[in-house]
mmCIF file of C-alpha atoms in Angstrom:
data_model
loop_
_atom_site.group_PDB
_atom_site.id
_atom_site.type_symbol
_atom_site.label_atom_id
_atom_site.label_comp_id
_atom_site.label_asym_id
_atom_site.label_seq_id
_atom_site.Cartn_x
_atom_site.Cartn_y
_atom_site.Cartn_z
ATOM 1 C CA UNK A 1 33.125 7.812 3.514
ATOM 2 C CA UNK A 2 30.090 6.806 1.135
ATOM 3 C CA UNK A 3 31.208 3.388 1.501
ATOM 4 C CA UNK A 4 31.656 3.199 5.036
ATOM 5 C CA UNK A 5 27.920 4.565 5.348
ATOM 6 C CA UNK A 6 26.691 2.290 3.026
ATOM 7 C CA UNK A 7 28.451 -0.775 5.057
ATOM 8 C CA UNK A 8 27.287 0.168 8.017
ATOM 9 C CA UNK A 9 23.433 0.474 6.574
ATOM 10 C CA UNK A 10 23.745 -2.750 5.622
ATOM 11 C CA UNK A 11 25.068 -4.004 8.626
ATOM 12 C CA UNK A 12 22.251 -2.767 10.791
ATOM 13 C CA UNK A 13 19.493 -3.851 8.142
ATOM 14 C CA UNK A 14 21.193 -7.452 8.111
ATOM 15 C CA UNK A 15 21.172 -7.144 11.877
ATOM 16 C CA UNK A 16 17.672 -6.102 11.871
ATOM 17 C CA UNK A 17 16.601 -8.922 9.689
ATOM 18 C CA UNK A 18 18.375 -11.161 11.425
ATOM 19 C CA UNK A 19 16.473 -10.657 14.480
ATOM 20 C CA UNK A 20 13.317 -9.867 13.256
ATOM 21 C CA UNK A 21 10.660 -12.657 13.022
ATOM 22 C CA UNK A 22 10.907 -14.460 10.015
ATOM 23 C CA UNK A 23 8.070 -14.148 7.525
ATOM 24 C CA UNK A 24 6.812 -17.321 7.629
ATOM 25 C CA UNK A 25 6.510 -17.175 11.251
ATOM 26 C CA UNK A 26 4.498 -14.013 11.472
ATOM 27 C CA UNK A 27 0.917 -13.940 12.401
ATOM 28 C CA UNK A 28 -0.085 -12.130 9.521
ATOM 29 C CA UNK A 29 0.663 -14.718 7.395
ATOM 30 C CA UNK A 30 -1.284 -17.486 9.058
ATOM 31 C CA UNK A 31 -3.625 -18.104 6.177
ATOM 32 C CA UNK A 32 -2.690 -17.583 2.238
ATOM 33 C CA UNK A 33 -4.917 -14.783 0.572
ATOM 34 C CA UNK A 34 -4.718 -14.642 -3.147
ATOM 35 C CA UNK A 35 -7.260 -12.131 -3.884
ATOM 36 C CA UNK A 36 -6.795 -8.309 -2.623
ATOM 37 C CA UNK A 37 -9.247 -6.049 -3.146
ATOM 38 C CA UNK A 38 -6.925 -2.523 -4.276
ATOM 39 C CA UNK A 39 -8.842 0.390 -2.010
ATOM 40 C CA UNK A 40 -11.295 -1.600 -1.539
ATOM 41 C CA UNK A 41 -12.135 -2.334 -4.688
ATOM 42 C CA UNK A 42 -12.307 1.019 -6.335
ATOM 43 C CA UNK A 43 -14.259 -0.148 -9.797
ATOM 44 C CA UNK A 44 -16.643 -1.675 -8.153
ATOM 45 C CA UNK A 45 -17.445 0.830 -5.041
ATOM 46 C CA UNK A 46 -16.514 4.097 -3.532
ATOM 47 C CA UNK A 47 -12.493 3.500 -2.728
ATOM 48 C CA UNK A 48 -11.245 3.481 0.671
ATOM 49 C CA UNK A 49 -14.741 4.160 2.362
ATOM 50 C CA UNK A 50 -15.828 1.964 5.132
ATOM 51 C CA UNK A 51 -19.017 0.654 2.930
ATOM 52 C CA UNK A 52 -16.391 -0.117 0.207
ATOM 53 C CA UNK A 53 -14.656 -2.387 2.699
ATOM 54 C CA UNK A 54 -17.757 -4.310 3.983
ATOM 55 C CA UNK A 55 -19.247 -4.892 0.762
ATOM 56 C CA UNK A 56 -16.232 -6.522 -0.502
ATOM 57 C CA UNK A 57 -15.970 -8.441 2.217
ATOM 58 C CA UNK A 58 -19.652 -9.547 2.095
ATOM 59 C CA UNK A 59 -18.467 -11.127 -1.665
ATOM 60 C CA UNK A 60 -15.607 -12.257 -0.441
ATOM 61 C CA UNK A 61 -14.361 -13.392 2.847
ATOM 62 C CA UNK A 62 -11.061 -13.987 2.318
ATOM 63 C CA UNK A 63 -10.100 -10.989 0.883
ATOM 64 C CA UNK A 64 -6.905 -8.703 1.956
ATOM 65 C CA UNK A 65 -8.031 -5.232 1.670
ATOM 66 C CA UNK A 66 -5.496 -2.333 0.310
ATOM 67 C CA UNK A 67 -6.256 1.241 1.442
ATOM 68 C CA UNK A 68 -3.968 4.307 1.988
ATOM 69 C CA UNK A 69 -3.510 6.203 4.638
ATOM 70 C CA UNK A 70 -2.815 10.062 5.778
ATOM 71 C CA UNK A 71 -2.165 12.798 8.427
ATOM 72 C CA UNK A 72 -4.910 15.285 8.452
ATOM 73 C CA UNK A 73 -3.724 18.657 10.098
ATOM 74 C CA UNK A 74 -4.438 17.514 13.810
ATOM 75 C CA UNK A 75 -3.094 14.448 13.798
ATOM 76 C CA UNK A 76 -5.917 11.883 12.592
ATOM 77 C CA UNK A 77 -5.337 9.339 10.089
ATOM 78 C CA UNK A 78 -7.284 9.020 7.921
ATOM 79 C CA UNK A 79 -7.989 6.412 4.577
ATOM 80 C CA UNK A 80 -7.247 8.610 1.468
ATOM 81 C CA UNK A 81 -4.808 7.614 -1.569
ATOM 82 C CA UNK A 82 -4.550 10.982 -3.181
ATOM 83 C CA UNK A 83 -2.798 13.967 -1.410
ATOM 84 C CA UNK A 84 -5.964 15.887 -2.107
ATOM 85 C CA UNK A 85 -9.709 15.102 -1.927
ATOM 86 C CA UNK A 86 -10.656 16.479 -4.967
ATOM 87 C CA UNK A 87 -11.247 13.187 -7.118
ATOM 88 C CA UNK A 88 -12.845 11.202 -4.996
ATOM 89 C CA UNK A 89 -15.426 13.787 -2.867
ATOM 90 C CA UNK A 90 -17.415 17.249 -3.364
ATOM 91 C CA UNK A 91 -14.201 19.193 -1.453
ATOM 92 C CA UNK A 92 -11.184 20.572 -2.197
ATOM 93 C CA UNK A 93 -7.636 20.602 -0.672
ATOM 94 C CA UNK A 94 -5.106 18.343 0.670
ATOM 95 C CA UNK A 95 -5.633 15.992 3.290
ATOM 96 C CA UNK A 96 -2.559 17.462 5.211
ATOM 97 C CA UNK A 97 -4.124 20.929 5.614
ATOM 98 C CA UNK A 98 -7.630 19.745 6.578
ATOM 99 C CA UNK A 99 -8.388 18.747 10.051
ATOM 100 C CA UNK A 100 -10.495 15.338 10.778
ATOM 101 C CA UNK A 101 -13.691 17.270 11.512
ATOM 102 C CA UNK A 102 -13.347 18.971 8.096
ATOM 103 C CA UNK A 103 -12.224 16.129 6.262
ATOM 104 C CA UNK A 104 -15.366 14.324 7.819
ATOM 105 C CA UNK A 105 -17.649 16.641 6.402
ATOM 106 C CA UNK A 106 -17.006 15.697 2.700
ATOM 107 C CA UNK A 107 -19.065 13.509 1.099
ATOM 108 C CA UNK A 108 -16.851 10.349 -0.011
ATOM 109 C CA UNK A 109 -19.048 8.965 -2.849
ATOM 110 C CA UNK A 110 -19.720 12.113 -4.564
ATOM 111 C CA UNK A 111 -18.182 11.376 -7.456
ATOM 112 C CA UNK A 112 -18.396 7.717 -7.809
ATOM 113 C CA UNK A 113 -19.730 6.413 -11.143
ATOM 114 C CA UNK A 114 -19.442 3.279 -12.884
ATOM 115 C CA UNK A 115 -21.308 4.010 -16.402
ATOM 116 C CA UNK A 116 -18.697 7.352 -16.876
ATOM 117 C CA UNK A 117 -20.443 10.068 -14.915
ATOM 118 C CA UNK A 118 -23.744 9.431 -16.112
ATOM 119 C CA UNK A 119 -25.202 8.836 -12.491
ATOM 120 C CA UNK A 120 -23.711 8.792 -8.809
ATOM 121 C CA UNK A 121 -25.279 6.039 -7.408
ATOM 122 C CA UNK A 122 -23.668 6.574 -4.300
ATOM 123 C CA UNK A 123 -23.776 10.571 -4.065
ATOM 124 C CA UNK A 124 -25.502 12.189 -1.106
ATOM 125 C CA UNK A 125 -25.525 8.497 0.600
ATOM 126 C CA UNK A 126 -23.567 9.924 4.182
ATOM 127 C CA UNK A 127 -20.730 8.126 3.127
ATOM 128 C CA UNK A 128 -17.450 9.572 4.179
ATOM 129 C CA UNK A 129 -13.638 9.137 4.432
ATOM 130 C CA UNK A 130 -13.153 7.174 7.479
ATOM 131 C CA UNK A 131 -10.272 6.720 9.768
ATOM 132 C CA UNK A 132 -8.039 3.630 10.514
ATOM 133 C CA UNK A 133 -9.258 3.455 13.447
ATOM 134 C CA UNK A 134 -12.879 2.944 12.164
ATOM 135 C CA UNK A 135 -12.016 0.482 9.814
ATOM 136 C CA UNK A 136 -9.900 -1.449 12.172
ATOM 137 C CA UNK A 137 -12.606 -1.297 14.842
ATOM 138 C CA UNK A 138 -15.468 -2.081 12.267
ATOM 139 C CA UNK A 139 -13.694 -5.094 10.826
ATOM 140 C CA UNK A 140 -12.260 -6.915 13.550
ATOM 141 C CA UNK A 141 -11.467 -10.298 11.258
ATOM 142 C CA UNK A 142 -9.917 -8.464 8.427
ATOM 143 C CA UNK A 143 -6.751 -8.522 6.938
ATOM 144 C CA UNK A 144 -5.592 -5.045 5.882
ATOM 145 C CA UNK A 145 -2.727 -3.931 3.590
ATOM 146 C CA UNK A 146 -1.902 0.008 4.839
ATOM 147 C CA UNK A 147 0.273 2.027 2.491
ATOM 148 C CA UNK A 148 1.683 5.035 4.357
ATOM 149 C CA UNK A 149 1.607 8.364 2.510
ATOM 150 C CA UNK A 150 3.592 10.616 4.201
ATOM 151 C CA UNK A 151 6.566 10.929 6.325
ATOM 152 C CA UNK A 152 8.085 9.203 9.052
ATOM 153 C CA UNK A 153 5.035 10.852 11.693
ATOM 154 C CA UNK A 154 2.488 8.737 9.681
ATOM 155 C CA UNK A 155 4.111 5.732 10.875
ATOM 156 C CA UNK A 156 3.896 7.022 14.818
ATOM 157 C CA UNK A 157 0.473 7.505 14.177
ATOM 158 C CA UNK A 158 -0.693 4.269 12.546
ATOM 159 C CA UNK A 159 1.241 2.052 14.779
ATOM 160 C CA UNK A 160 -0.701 3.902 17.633
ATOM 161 C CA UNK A 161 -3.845 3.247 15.802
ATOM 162 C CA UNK A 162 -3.087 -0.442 15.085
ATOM 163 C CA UNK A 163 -2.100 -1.350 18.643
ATOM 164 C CA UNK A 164 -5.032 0.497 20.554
ATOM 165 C CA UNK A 165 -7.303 -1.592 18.341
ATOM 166 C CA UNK A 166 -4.635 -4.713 19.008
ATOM 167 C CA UNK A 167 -4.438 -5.648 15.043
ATOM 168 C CA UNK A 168 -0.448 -5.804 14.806
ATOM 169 C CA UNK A 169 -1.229 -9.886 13.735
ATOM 170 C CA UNK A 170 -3.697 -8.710 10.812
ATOM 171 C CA UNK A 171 -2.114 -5.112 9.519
ATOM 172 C CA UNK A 172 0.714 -5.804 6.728
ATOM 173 C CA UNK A 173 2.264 -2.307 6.338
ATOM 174 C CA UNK A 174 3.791 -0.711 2.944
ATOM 175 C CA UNK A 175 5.061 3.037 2.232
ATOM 176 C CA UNK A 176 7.623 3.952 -0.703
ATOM 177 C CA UNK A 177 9.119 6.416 1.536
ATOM 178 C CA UNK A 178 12.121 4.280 3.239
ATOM 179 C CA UNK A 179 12.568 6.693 6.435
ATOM 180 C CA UNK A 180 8.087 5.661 6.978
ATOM 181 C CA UNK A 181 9.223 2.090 6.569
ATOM 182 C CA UNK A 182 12.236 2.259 8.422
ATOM 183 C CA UNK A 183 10.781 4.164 11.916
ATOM 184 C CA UNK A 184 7.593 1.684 11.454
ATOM 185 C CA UNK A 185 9.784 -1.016 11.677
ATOM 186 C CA UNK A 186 11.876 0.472 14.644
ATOM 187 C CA UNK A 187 8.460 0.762 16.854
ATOM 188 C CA UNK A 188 7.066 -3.011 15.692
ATOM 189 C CA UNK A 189 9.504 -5.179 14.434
ATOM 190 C CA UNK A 190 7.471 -7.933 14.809
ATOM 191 C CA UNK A 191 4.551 -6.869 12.688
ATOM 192 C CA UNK A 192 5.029 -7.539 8.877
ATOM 193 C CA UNK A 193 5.939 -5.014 6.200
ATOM 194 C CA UNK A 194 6.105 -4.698 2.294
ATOM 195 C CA UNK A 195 9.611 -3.427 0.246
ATOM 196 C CA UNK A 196 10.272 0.095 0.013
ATOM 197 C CA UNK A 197 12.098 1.756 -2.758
ATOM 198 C CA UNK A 198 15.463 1.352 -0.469
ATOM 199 C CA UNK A 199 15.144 -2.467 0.427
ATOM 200 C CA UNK A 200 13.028 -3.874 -2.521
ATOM 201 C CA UNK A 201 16.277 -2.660 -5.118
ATOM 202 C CA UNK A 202 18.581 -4.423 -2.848
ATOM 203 C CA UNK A 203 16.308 -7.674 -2.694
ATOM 204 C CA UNK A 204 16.541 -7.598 -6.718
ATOM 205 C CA UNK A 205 20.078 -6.794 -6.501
ATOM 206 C CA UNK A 206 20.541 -9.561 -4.461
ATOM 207 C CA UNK A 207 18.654 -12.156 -6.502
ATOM 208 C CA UNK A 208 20.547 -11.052 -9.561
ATOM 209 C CA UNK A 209 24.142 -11.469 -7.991
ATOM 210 C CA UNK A 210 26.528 -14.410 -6.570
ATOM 211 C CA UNK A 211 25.343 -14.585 -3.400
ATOM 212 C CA UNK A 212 22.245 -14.812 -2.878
ATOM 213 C CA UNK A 213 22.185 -17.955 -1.043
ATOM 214 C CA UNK A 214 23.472 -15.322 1.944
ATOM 215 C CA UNK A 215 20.645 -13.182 1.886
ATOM 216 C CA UNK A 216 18.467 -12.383 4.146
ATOM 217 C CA UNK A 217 15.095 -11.069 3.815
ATOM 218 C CA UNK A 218 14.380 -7.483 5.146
ATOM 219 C CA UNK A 219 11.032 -7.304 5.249
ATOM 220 C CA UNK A 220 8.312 -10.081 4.263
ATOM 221 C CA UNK A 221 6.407 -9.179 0.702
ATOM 222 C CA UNK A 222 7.508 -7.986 -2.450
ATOM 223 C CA UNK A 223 4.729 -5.364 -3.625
ATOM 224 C CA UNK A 224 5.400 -4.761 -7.350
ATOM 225 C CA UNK A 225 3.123 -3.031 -10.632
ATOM 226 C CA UNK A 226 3.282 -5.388 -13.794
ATOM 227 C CA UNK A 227 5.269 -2.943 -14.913
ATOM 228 C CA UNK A 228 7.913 -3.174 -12.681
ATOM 229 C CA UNK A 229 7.640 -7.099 -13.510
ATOM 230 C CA UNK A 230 7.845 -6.631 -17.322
ATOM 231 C CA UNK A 231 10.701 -3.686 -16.855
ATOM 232 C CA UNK A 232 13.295 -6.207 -14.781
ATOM 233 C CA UNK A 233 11.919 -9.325 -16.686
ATOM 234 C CA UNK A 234 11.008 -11.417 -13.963
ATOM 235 C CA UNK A 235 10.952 -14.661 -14.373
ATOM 236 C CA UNK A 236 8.885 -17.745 -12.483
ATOM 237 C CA UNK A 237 12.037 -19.114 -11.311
ATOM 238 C CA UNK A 238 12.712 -16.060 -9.386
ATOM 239 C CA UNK A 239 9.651 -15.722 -7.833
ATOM 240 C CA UNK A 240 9.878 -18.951 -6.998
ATOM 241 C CA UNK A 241 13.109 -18.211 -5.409
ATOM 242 C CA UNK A 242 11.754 -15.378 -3.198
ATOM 243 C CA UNK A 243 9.212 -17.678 -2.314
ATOM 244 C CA UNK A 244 11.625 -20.221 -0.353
ATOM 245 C CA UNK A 245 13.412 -17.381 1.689
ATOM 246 C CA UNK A 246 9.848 -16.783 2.855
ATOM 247 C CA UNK A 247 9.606 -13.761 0.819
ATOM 248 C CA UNK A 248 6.041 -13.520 -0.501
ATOM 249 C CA UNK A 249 5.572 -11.845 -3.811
ATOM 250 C CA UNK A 250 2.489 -9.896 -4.945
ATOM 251 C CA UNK A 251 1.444 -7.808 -8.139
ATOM 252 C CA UNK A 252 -0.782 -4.926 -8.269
ATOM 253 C CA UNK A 253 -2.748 -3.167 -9.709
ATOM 254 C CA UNK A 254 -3.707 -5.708 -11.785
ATOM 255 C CA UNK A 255 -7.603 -5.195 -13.872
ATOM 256 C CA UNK A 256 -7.326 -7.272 -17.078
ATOM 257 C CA UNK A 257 -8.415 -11.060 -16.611
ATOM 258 C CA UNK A 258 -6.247 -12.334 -18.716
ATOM 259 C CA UNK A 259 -3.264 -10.931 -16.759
ATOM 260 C CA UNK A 260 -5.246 -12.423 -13.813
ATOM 261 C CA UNK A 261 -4.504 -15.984 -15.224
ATOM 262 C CA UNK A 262 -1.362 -15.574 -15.956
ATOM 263 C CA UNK A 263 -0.527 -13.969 -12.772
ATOM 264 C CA UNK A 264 -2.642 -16.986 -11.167
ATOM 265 C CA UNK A 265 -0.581 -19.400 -12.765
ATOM 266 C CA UNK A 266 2.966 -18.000 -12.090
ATOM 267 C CA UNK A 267 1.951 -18.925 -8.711
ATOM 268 C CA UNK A 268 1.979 -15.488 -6.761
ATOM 269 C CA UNK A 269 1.026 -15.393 -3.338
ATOM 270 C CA UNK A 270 -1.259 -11.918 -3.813
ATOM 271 C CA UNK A 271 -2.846 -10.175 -6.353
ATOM 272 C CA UNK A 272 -4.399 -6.501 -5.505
ATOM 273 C CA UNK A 273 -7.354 -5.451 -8.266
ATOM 274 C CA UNK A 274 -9.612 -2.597 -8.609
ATOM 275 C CA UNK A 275 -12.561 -5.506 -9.735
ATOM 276 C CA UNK A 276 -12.336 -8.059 -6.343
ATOM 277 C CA UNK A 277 -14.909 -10.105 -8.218
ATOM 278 C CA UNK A 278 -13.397 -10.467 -11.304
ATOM 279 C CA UNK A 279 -10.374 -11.654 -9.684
ATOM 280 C CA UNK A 280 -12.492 -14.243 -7.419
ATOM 281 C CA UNK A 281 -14.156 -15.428 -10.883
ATOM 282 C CA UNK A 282 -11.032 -16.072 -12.112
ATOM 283 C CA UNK A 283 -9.453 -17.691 -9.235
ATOM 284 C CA UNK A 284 -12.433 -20.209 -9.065
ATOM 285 C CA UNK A 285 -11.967 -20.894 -12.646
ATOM 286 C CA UNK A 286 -8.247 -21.596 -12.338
ATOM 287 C CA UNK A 287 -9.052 -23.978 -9.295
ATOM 288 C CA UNK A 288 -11.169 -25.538 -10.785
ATOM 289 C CA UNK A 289 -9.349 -26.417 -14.162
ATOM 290 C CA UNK A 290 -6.737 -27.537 -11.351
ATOM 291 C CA UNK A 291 -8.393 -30.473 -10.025
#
């Protein structure tokens, strides 16, 4: 019986890929951004706030920005990576039990520091955790990467969000809770998606095996940690590999400059960093030494 299930799952996924638009034919994917800013750039401002987002795109343009999203209690979703607000703000609690109106009332750069805690820069500033919808509104030109925290609802939710503020062409979504990914994917198909847990072991699986040459992609971008990378030993040649199925391959969250260059160099297609101009600095450089 396990075997028939697992046939018929990967029947319907090959089915689903099949008539999907391919990757390189999505809108999303209309321009080539290297550089992605991880919550906005949490190192260098307060993560996932809508000030976060504008200064980094004041720096840099071309920038895809990474934020998180949740369900508060009545149904809002909001930008928050942790299930509580506790690290980032002067509350308490998770984001699930708190409605919008409470979760609006925190202060989002209370605890904000870049020198260790010795000042808040940014403390007491109005700044608070804002909703998709405010981002997506504020922002019109920006690509956003949205990881989904939660359970399939989240992705009823976001797609709602995304389409009444008509940015299906500039929204790349992500979760690492297949059932999100998979109900996001039933209700827009045609909007462009990261891995999960489910799909990105099969992709490996796949690239490791005989037949690769019959695969077909199941969703567009490979989202991995350099740990990941350094655990299954990936090489250039399979990147490269992933790359002509029209399988874009990106590496988070990555801080150190060297591992910038190399990562650079390998020829990803994305690279998501806590320090956005770090990662432009070394970009530049590497373009330069290029020519």
């Amino acid at each position: 019986m396990r075997f028939y299930a697992t046939l018929c799952a990967a029947v319907l996924a090959f089915a689903a890929a099949a008539s999907a638009q391919s990757p390189a034919h999505k809108p999303f994917f209309s321009k080539q951004i290297l550089l992605g800013a991880h919550r906005g750039g949490a190192s260098q401002w307060p993560e996932n706030t809508l000030y976060c987002f504008q200064e980094v795109l004041k720096a840099h343009p071309d920038v895809l920005l990474e934020t998180d999203a949740r369900l508060t209690s009545d149904g809002a979703v909001v930008l928050m990576h942790d299930k509580t607000v506790d690290r980032t703000t002067n509350g308490t609690g998770e984001v699930s039990t708190m409605s919008l109106a409470q979760v609006k009332a925190l202060d989002a750069g209370h605890k904000f520091s870049t020198d260790n805690g010795a000042t808040f820069p940014h403390r007491g500033k109005g700044l608070t955790i804002p909703t998709l919808k405010e981002v997506l509104d504020a922002l019109p030109g920006s690509h956003v990467l949205v990881e989904l925290k939660g359970e399939p609802a989240l992705a009823d939710a976001a797609i709602a969000v995304i389409r009444d503020a008509k940015a299906e062409d500039r929204v790349l979504l992500a979760s690492f809770v297949p059932p999100t990914m998979d109900r996001a994917r039933e209700l827009a198909p045609s909007m462009a998606y990261c891995y999960d847990m489910k799909t990105g072991t099969s992709l490996l699986m796949a690239l490791r095996g005989p037949k690769w040459a019959d695969y077909l992609p199941q969703a567009d971008v490979l989202s991995i940690d350099q740990g990941m990378i350094a655990r299954y030993n990936m090489t250039s040649e399979e990147i490269k590999r992933m790359q002509e199925k029209g399988i874009r391959f990106q590496v988070h969250t990555i801080n150190d400059p060297h591992r910038m260059r190399e990562f650079v160099m390998q020829g990803v297609d994305s690279i998501l960093t806590d320090n956005p101009s770090e990662l432009a600095a070394v970009i530049a450089e590497s373009r330069t030494a290029t020519k």
